[in-house]
XYZ file of N, CA and C in Angstrom:
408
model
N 93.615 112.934 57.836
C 92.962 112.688 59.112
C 93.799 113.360 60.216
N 93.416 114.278 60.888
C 94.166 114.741 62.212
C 94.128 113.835 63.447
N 95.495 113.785 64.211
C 96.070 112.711 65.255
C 94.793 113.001 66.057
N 93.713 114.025 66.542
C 92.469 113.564 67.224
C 92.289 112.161 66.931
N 91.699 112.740 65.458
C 90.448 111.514 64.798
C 91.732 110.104 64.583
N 92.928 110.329 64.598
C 93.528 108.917 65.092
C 93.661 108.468 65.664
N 93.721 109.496 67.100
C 93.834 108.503 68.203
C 91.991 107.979 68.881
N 91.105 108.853 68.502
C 90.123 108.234 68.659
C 89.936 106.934 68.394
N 90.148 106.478 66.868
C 90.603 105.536 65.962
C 90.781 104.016 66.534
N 92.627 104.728 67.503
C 93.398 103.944 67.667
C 92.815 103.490 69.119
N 92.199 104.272 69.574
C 91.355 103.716 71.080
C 90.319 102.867 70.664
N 89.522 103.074 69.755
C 88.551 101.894 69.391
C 89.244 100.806 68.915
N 89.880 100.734 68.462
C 90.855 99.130 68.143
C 91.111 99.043 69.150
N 92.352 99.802 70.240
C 92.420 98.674 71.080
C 91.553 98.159 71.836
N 90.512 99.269 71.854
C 88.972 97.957 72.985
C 89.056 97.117 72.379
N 88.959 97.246 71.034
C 88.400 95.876 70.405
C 89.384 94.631 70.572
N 90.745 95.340 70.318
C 91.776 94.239 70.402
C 91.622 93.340 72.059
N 91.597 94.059 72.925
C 91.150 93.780 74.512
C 90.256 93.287 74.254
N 88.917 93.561 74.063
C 87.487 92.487 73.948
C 87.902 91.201 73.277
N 88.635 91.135 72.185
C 88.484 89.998 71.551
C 90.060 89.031 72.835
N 90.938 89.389 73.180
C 91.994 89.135 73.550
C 92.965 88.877 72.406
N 92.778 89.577 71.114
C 93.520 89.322 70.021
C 94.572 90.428 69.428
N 95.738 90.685 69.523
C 96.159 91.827 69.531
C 97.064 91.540 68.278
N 96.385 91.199 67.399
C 97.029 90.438 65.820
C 96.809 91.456 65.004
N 97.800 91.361 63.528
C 97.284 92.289 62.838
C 96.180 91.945 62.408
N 95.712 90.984 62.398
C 94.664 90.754 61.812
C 93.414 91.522 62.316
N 93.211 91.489 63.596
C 92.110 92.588 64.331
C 92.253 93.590 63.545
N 93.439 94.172 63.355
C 93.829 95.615 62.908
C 93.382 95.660 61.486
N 94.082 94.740 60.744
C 93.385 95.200 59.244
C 91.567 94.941 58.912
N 91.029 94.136 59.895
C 90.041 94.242 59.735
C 89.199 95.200 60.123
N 89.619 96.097 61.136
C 89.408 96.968 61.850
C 89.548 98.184 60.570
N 90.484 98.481 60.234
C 91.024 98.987 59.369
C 89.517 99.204 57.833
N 89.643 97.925 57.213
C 88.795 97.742 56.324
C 87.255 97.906 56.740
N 86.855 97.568 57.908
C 85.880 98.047 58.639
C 85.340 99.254 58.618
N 86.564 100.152 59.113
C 86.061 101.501 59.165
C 86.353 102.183 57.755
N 87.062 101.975 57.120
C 87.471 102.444 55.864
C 88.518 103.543 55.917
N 89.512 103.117 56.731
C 90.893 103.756 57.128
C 91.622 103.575 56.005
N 92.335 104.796 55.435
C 93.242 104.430 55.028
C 95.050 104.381 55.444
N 95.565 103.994 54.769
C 97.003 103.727 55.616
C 97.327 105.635 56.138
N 97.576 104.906 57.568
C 98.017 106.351 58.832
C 99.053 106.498 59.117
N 99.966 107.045 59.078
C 101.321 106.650 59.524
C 101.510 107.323 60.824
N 100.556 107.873 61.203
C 100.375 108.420 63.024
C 99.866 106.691 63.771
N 98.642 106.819 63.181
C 97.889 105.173 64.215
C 99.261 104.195 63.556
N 99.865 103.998 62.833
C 100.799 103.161 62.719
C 101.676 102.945 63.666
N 102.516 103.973 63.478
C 103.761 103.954 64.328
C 103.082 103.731 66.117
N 101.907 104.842 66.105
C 101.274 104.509 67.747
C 101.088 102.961 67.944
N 100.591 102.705 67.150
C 99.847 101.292 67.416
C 101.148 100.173 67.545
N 102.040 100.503 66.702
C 103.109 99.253 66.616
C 103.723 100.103 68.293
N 104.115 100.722 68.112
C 105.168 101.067 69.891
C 104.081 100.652 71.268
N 102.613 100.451 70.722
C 102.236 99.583 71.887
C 102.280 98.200 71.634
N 102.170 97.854 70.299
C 102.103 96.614 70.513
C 103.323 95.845 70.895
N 104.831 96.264 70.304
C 105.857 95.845 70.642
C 106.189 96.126 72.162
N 105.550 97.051 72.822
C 105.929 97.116 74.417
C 104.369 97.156 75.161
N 103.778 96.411 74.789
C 102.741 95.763 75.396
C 102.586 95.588 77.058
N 103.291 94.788 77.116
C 104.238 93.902 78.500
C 104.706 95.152 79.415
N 105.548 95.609 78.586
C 106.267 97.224 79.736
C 105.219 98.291 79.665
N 104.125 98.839 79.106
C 103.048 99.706 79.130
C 102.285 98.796 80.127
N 101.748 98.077 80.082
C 100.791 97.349 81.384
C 101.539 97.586 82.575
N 102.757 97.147 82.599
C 103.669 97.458 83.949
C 103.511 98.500 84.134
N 103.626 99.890 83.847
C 103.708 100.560 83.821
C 102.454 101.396 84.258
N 101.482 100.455 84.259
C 99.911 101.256 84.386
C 100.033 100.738 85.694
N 99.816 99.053 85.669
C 99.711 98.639 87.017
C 100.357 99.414 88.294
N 101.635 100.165 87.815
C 102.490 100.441 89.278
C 101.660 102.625 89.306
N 101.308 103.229 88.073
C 101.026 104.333 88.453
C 99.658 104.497 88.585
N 98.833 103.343 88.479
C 97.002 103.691 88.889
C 97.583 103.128 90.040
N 97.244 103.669 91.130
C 97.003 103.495 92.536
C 95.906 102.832 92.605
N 96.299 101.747 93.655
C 95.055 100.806 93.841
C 94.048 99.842 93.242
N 94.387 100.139 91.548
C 94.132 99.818 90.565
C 94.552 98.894 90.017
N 94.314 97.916 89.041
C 94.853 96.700 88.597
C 94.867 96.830 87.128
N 95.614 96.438 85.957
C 95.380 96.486 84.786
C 93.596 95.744 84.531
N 93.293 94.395 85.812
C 92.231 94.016 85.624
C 90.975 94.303 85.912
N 91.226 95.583 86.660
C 89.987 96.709 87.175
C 89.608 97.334 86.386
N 90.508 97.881 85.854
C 90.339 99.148 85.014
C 88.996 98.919 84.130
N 88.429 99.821 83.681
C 87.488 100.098 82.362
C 87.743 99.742 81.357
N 87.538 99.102 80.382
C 88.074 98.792 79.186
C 88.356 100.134 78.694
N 87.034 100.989 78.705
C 87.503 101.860 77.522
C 88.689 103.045 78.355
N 88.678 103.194 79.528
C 90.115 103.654 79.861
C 91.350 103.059 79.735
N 91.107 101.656 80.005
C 92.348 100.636 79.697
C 92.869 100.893 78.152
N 92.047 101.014 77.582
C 92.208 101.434 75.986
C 92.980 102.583 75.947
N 92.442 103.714 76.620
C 92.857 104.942 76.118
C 94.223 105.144 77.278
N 94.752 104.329 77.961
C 95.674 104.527 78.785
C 96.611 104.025 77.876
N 96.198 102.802 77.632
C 97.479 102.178 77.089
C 98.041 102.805 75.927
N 97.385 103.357 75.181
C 97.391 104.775 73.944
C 98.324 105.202 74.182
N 97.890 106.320 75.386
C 98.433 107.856 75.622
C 99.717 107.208 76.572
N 99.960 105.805 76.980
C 101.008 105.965 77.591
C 102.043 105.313 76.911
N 102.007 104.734 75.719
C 102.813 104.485 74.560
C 103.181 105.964 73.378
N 102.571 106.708 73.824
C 102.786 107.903 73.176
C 103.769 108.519 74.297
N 103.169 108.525 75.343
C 104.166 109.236 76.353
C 105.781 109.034 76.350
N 105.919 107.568 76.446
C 106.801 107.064 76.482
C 107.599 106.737 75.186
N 107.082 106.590 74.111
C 108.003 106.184 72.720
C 107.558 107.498 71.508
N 106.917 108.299 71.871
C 107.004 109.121 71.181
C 107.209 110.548 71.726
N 108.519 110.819 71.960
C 108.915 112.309 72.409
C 109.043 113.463 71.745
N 108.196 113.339 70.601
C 107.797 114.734 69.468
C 106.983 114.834 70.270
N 106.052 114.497 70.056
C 104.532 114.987 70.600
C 104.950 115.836 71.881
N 104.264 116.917 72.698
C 104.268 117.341 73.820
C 103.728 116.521 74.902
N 103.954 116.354 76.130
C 103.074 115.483 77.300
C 101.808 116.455 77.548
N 101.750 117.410 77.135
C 100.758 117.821 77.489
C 99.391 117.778 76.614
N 99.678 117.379 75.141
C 98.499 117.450 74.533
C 98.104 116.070 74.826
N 99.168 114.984 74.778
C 98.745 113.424 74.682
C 97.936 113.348 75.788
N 98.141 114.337 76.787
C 97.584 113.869 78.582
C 96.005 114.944 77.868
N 96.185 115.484 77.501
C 94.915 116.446 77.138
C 93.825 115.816 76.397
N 94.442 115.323 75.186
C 93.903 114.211 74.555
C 93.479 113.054 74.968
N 94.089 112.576 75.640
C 93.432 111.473 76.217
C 92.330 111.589 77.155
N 92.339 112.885 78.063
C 91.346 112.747 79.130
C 90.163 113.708 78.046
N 90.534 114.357 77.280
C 88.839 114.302 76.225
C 88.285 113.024 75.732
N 89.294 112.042 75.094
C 88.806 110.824 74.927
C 87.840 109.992 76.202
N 88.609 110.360 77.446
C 88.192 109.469 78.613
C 86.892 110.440 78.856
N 86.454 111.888 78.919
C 85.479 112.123 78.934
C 84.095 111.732 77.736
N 84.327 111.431 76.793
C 83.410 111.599 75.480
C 83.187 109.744 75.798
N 83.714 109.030 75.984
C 83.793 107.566 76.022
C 83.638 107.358 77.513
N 84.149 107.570 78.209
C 84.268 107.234 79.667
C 83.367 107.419 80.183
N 83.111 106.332 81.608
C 82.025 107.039 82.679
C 82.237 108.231 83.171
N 81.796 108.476 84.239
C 81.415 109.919 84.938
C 82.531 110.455 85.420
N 83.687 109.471 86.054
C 85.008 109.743 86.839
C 86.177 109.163 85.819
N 85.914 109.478 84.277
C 87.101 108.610 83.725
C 87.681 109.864 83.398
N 87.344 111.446 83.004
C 88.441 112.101 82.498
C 89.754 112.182 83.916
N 88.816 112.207 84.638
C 89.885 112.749 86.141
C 90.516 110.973 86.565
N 90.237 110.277 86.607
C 91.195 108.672 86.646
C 92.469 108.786 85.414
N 91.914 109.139 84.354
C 92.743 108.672 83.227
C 93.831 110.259 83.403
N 93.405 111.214 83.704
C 94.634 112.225 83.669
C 95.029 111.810 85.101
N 94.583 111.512 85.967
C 95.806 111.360 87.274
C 96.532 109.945 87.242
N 96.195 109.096 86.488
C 97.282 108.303 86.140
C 98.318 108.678 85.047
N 97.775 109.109 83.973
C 99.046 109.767 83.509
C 99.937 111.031 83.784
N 99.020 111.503 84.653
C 100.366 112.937 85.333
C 100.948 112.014 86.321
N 100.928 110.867 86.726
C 101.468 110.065 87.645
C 103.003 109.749 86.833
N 102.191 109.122 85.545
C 103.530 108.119 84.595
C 104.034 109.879 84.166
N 103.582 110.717 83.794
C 104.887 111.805 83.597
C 105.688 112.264 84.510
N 105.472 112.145 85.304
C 105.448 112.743 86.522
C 107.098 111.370 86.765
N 106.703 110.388 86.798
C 107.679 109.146 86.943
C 108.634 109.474 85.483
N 108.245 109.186 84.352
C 109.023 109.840 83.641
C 110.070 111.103 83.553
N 109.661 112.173 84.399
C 110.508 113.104 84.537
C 111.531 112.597 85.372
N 110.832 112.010 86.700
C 112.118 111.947 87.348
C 113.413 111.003 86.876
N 112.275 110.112 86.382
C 113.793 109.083 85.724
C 114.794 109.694 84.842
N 114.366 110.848 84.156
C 115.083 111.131 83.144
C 116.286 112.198 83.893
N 115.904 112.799 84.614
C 116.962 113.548 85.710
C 118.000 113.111 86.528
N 117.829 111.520 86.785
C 118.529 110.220 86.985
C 119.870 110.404 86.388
Protein backbone atom coordinates (compact mmCIF):
# COMPACT_ATOMS: atom_id res chain seq x y z
CA UNK A 1 0.00 0.00 0.00
CA UNK A 2 1.65 3.46 -0.75
CA UNK A 3 1.80 6.23 2.30
CA UNK A 4 -1.07 8.10 -0.11
CA UNK A 5 -3.51 5.26 0.28
CA UNK A 6 -2.28 5.30 4.13
CA UNK A 7 -2.66 8.31 4.98
CA UNK A 8 -6.00 8.50 3.29
CA UNK A 9 -6.62 5.43 5.51
CA UNK A 10 -5.31 7.00 8.52
CA UNK A 11 -7.62 10.21 8.01
CA UNK A 12 -10.70 8.08 7.87
CA UNK A 13 -10.00 6.53 11.27
CA UNK A 14 -9.32 9.44 12.81
CA UNK A 15 -12.86 10.99 11.79
CA UNK A 16 -14.07 8.08 12.96
CA UNK A 17 -12.05 8.00 16.12
CA UNK A 18 -13.38 11.93 16.63
CA UNK A 19 -17.07 10.95 15.71
CA UNK A 20 -17.18 8.24 18.07
CA UNK A 21 -14.93 10.27 20.88
CA UNK A 22 -13.06 6.92 21.14
CA UNK A 23 -9.47 7.00 20.38
CA UNK A 24 -8.94 3.17 21.60
CA UNK A 25 -7.37 0.55 19.85
CA UNK A 26 -10.23 -0.86 19.64
CA UNK A 27 -11.79 1.77 17.02
CA UNK A 28 -8.59 0.97 15.23
CA UNK A 29 -8.67 -2.73 14.94
CA UNK A 30 -12.06 -2.60 14.03
CA UNK A 31 -11.48 -0.11 11.64
CA UNK A 32 -8.74 -2.12 10.52
CA UNK A 33 -10.85 -5.46 10.05
CA UNK A 34 -13.47 -3.30 8.51
CA UNK A 35 -11.61 -2.20 5.76
CA UNK A 36 -9.48 -5.21 5.35
CA UNK A 37 -6.08 -3.55 6.20
CA UNK A 38 -3.46 -5.37 6.65
CA UNK A 39 -0.72 -4.69 9.29
CA UNK A 40 1.05 -1.03 7.98
CA UNK A 41 3.90 -0.10 9.55
CA UNK A 42 3.54 3.58 7.95
CA UNK A 43 -0.40 4.07 9.49
CA UNK A 44 1.23 2.44 12.56
CA UNK A 45 3.92 4.32 13.64
CA UNK A 46 1.64 7.64 12.23
CA UNK A 47 -1.18 6.70 14.14
CA UNK A 48 0.63 5.76 17.50
CA UNK A 49 2.86 9.41 17.42
CA UNK A 50 -0.65 10.95 17.34
CA UNK A 51 -2.11 9.10 19.61
CA UNK A 52 0.65 9.32 22.26
CA UNK A 53 0.85 13.25 21.65
CA UNK A 54 -2.67 13.81 21.20
CA UNK A 55 -2.79 16.64 23.90
CA UNK A 56 0.47 18.53 22.32
CA UNK A 57 -0.89 18.15 18.46
CA UNK A 58 -4.32 19.85 19.49
CA UNK A 59 -2.18 22.56 21.21
CA UNK A 60 -0.53 22.95 18.60
CA UNK A 61 -3.47 23.40 16.07
CA UNK A 62 -5.34 25.55 18.45
CA UNK A 63 -2.37 28.23 18.66
CA UNK A 64 -1.49 27.98 14.52
CA UNK A 65 -5.29 28.07 12.97
CA UNK A 66 -5.88 31.63 13.54
CA UNK A 67 -9.10 32.35 14.91
CA UNK A 68 -9.94 28.91 14.89
CA UNK A 69 -10.67 26.50 17.68
CA UNK A 70 -9.81 22.74 17.72
CA UNK A 71 -13.86 22.98 18.22
CA UNK A 72 -14.58 24.82 14.94
CA UNK A 73 -12.74 23.11 12.84
CA UNK A 74 -14.29 20.49 10.23
CA UNK A 75 -14.04 17.18 11.29
CA UNK A 76 -12.71 16.02 8.23
CA UNK A 77 -9.90 18.77 8.36
CA UNK A 78 -9.54 18.24 12.07
CA UNK A 79 -8.74 14.71 10.91
CA UNK A 80 -6.40 15.46 8.32
CA UNK A 81 -4.60 18.18 10.46
CA UNK A 82 -4.05 16.23 13.20
CA UNK A 83 -2.36 13.55 10.63
CA UNK A 84 -0.12 15.78 8.77
CA UNK A 85 0.82 17.55 11.94
CA UNK A 86 2.00 14.43 13.81
CA UNK A 87 3.92 13.63 10.77
CA UNK A 88 5.34 17.06 10.73
CA UNK A 89 6.44 16.98 13.97
CA UNK A 90 7.51 13.20 14.93
CA UNK A 91 8.39 12.11 11.77
CA UNK A 92 11.49 13.96 10.23
CA UNK A 93 12.19 11.40 7.28
CA UNK A 94 9.40 12.36 5.46
CA UNK A 95 9.95 15.91 3.69
CA UNK A 96 7.51 18.96 5.00
CA UNK A 97 6.73 19.40 1.83
CA UNK A 98 5.03 16.29 0.62
CA UNK A 99 3.15 15.79 4.15
CA UNK A 100 1.86 19.63 3.59
CA UNK A 101 1.13 18.48 -0.15
CA UNK A 102 -0.53 15.51 0.91
CA UNK A 103 -2.56 16.67 3.15
CA UNK A 104 -4.07 19.62 1.29
CA UNK A 105 -4.99 16.87 -1.67
CA UNK A 106 -6.64 15.02 1.10
CA UNK A 107 -8.36 18.39 2.32
CA UNK A 108 -9.33 18.99 -1.32
CA UNK A 109 -10.88 15.38 -2.35
CA UNK A 110 -12.71 15.27 1.30
CA UNK A 111 -12.97 18.83 2.23
CA UNK A 112 -15.38 21.63 1.54
CA UNK A 113 -14.72 24.30 -0.96
CA UNK A 114 -12.03 26.35 1.30
CA UNK A 115 -10.42 23.22 3.02
CA UNK A 116 -7.32 22.66 0.66
CA UNK A 117 -6.26 26.44 1.28
CA UNK A 118 -7.32 26.34 5.46
CA UNK A 119 -5.55 23.07 5.91
CA UNK A 120 -2.18 24.20 3.97
CA UNK A 121 -2.12 27.67 5.71
CA UNK A 122 -2.30 26.14 8.94
CA UNK A 123 0.31 23.89 8.36
CA UNK A 124 2.81 26.29 6.59
CA UNK A 125 1.95 28.16 9.84
CA UNK A 126 3.11 24.95 12.24
CA UNK A 127 6.29 24.66 9.75
CA UNK A 128 6.85 27.72 9.58
CA UNK A 129 6.82 27.67 13.83
CA UNK A 130 8.77 24.62 13.60
CA UNK A 131 11.59 26.12 11.74
CA UNK A 132 11.97 28.79 13.87
CA UNK A 133 12.13 26.82 16.99
CA UNK A 134 14.63 24.69 15.67
CA UNK A 135 17.11 27.73 14.91
CA UNK A 136 16.55 28.53 18.68
Amino acid sequence: MTRTKSRELLMQLLFLMEAQKDFTRDVRERFYENQEIAENQFMEVLLNHYLENRKDIDEVLDQCADNWTIHRINRVDLAILRMATAELLYMKEVPSAVIINEAVNLAKKYGIDDSGKFVNGVLGSIYKRQKKDETK
